[in-house]
Coordinates of C-alpha atoms in Angstrom, one line a residue:
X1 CA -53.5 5.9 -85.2
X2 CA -49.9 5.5 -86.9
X3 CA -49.3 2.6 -89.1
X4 CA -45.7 3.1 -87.5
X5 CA -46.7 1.5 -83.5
X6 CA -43.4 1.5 -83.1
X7 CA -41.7 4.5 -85.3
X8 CA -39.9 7.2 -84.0
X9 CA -41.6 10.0 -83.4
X10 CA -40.3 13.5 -84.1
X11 CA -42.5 15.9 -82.2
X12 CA -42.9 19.6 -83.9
X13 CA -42.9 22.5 -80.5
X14 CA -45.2 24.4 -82.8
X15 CA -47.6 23.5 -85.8
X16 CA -45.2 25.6 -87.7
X17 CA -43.1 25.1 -91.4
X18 CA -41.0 27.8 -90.8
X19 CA -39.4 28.2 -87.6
X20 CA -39.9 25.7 -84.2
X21 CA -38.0 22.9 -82.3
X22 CA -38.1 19.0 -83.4
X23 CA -38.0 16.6 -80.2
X24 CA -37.7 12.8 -80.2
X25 CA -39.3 12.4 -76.5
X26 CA -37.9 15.1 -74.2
X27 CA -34.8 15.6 -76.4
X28 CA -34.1 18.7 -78.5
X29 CA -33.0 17.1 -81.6
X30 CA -33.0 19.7 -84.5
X31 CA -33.8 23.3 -85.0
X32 CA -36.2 24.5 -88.1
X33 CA -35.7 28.3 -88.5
X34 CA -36.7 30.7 -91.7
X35 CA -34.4 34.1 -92.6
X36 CA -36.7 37.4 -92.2
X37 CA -37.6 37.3 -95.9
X38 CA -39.2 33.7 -95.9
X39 CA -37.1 32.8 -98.3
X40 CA -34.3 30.3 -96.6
X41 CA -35.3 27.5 -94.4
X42 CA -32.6 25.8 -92.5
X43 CA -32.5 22.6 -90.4
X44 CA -30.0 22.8 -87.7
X45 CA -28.5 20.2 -84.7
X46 CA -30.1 21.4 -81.7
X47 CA -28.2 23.7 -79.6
X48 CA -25.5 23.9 -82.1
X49 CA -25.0 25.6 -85.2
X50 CA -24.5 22.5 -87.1
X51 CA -26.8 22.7 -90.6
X52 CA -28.1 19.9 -91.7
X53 CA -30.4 21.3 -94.2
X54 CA -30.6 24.2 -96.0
X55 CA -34.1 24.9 -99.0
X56 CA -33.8 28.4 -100.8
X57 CA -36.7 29.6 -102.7
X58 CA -36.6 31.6 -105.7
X59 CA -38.6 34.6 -107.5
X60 CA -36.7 34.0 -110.9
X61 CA -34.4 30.6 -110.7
X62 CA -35.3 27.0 -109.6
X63 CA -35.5 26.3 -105.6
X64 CA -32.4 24.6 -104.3
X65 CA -31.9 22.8 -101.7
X66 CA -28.0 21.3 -99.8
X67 CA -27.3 19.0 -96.9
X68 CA -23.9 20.3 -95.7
X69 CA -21.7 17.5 -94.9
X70 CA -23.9 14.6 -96.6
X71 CA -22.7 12.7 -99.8
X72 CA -25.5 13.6 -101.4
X73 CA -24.2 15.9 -104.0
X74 CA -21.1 16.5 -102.1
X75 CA -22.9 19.0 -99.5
X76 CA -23.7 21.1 -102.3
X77 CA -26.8 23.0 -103.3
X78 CA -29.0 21.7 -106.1
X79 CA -32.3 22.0 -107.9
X80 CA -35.0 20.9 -105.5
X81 CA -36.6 19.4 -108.7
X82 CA -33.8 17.3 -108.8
X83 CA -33.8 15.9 -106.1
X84 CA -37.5 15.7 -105.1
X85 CA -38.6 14.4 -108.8
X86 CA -42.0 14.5 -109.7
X87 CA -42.9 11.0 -110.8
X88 CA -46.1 9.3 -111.6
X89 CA -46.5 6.0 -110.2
X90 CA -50.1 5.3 -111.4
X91 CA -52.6 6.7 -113.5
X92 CA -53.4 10.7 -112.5
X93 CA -51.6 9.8 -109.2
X94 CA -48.1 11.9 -109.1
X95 CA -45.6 11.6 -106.3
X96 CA -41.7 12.6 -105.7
X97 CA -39.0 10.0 -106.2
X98 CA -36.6 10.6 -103.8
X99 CA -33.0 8.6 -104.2
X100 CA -32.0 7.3 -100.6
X101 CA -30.5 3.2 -99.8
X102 CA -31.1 1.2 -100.6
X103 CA -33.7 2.5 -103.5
X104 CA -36.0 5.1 -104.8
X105 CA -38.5 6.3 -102.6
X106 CA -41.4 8.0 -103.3
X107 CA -43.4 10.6 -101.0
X108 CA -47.2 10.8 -101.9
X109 CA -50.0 13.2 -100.7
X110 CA -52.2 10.7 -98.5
X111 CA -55.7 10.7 -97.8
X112 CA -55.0 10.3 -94.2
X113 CA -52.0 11.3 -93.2
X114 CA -51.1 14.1 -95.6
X115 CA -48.2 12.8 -96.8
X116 CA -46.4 9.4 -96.3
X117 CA -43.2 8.3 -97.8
X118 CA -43.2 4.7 -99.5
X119 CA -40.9 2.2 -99.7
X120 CA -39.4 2.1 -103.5
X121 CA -41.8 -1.4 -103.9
X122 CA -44.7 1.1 -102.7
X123 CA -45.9 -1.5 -100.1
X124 CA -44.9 -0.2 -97.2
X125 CA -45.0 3.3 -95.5
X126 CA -41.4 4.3 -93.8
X127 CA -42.8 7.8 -92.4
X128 CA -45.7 9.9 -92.3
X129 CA -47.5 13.3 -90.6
X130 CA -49.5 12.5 -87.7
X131 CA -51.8 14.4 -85.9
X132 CA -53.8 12.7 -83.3
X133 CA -56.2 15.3 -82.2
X134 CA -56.9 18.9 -83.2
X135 CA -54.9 19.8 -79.8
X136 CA -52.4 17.3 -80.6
X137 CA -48.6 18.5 -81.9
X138 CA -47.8 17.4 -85.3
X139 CA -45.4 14.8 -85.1
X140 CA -43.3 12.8 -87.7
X141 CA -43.2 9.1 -87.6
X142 CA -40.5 7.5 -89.1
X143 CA -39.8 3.8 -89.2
X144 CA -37.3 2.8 -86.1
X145 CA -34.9 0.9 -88.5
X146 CA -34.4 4.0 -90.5
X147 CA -30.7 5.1 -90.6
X148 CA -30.5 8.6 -88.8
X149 CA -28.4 9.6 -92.1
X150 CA -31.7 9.7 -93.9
X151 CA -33.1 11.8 -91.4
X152 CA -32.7 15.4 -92.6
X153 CA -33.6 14.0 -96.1
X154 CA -37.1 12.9 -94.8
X155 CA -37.6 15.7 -92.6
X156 CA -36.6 18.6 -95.3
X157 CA -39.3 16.7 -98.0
X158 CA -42.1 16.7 -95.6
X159 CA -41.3 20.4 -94.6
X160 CA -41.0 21.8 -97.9
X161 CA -43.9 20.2 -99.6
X162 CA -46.4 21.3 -96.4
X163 CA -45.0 24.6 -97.1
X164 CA -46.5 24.0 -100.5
X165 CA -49.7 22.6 -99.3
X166 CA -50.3 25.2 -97.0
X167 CA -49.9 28.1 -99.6
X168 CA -52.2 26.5 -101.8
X169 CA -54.4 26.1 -99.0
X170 CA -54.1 29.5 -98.3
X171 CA -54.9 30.6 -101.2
X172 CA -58.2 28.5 -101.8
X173 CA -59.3 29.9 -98.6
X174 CA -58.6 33.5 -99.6
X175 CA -60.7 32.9 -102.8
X176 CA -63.4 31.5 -100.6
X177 CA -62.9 28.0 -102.6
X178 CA -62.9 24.4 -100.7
X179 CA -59.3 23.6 -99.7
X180 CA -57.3 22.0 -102.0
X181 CA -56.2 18.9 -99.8
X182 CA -60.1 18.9 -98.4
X183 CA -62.3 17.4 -100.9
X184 CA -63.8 13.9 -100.2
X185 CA -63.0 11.5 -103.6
X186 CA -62.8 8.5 -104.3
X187 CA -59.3 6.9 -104.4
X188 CA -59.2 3.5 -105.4
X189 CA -55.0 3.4 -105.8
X190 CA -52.7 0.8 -104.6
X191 CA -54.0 -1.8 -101.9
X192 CA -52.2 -0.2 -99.0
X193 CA -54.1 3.1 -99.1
X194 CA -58.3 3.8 -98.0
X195 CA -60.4 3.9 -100.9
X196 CA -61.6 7.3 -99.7
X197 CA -60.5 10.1 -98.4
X198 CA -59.1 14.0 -98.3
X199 CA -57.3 14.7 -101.1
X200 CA -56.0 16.9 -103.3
X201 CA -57.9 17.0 -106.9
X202 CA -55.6 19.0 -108.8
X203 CA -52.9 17.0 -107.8
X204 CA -54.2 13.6 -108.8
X205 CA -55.1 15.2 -112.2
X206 CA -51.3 16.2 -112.4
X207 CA -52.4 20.0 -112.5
X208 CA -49.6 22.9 -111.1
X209 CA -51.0 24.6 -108.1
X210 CA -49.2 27.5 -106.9
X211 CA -45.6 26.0 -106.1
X212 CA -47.5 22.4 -105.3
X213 CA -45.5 20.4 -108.5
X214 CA -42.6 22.0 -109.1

């Protein structure tokens, strides 16, 4: 169940980070495809080849990541650090600050939903993950007075920090260790959110994992 009844929902073809097709109902809205060396991700207008979005990772300099045609740093590339800017909003809780109007908003790991962007007054949730059943697609919800503008923002933030998650997950799996986003705590933070759930340890500690706090 969404806290969003009546969000938009941006429904993912695939369960996939890297390459797939985003729908709003039966309409192709954007594109997410990956370059051969898993190094580019790119968010495109659907049936065009409009970017939108555009996250580079790097062996030995900073990710970046542009929004052709936006005003957010003219269209240009920058550091994904400075734009998705680690920020700690309560004690061992860290989340990304990201600057949209009419405020700062900040996109937390969430015990039920993954991840969930928060209003800059951290009372409200303006989009989250959302996955019904384990046959369900993975879908998006964002709030329906959201300006479309913001759009490739949100939907960029949410891919590239599941990219993140998912190596780390990855990773924990490999080294026959519990997922990192799997352990059952305690999380007494903020009124709006359960006081248990899945989350991630190392994270609420403010530890690196892998790529996770960049």
């Amino acid at each position: 169940m969404s806290d969003l009844v009546d969000g938009i929902h941006l429904t993912f073809e695939t369960n996939s980070m890297l390459a797939t097709k985003i729908f709003q109902d039966t309409t192709h809205l954007y594109t997410l495809s990956t370059d051969k060396h898993g190094s580019t991700t790119s968010l495109l207008v659907a049936g065009t080849d409009t970017l939108i979005a555009k996250m580079e990772r790097k062996e030995l300099f900073p990710d970046t990541v542009a929004f052709p045609g936006s005003q957010l740093n003219n269209g240009k590339a920058k550091q994904v650090k400075k734009w998705l800017r680690p920020t700690l909003v309560a004690e061992g809780v860290r989340a990304y600050t990201i600057e949209m109007t009419p405020g700062n908003f900040f996109l937390l790991r969430h015990p039920q939903y993954r991840l969930a962007l928060y209003t800059p007054d951290l009372q409200e949730i303006i989009a989250h993950w959302l996955v019904e059943t384990k046959d369900s697609p993975l879908r998006l919800v964002i709030a329906s007075d959201t300006e479309k503008a913001a759009f490739p923002q949100i939907i960029a933030a949410f891919v590239y920090e599941e990219q993140n998650m998912r190596v780390v997950e990855k990773h924990d799996i490999v080294a026959g260790r519990t997922p990192a986003f799997r352990v059952r705590v305690d999380y007494p933070f903020l009124g709006m959110l359960p006081h248990t759930g899945e989350v991630n340890l190392a994270a609420l500690a403010g530890s690196r994992q892998g790529n996770a706090w960049q």
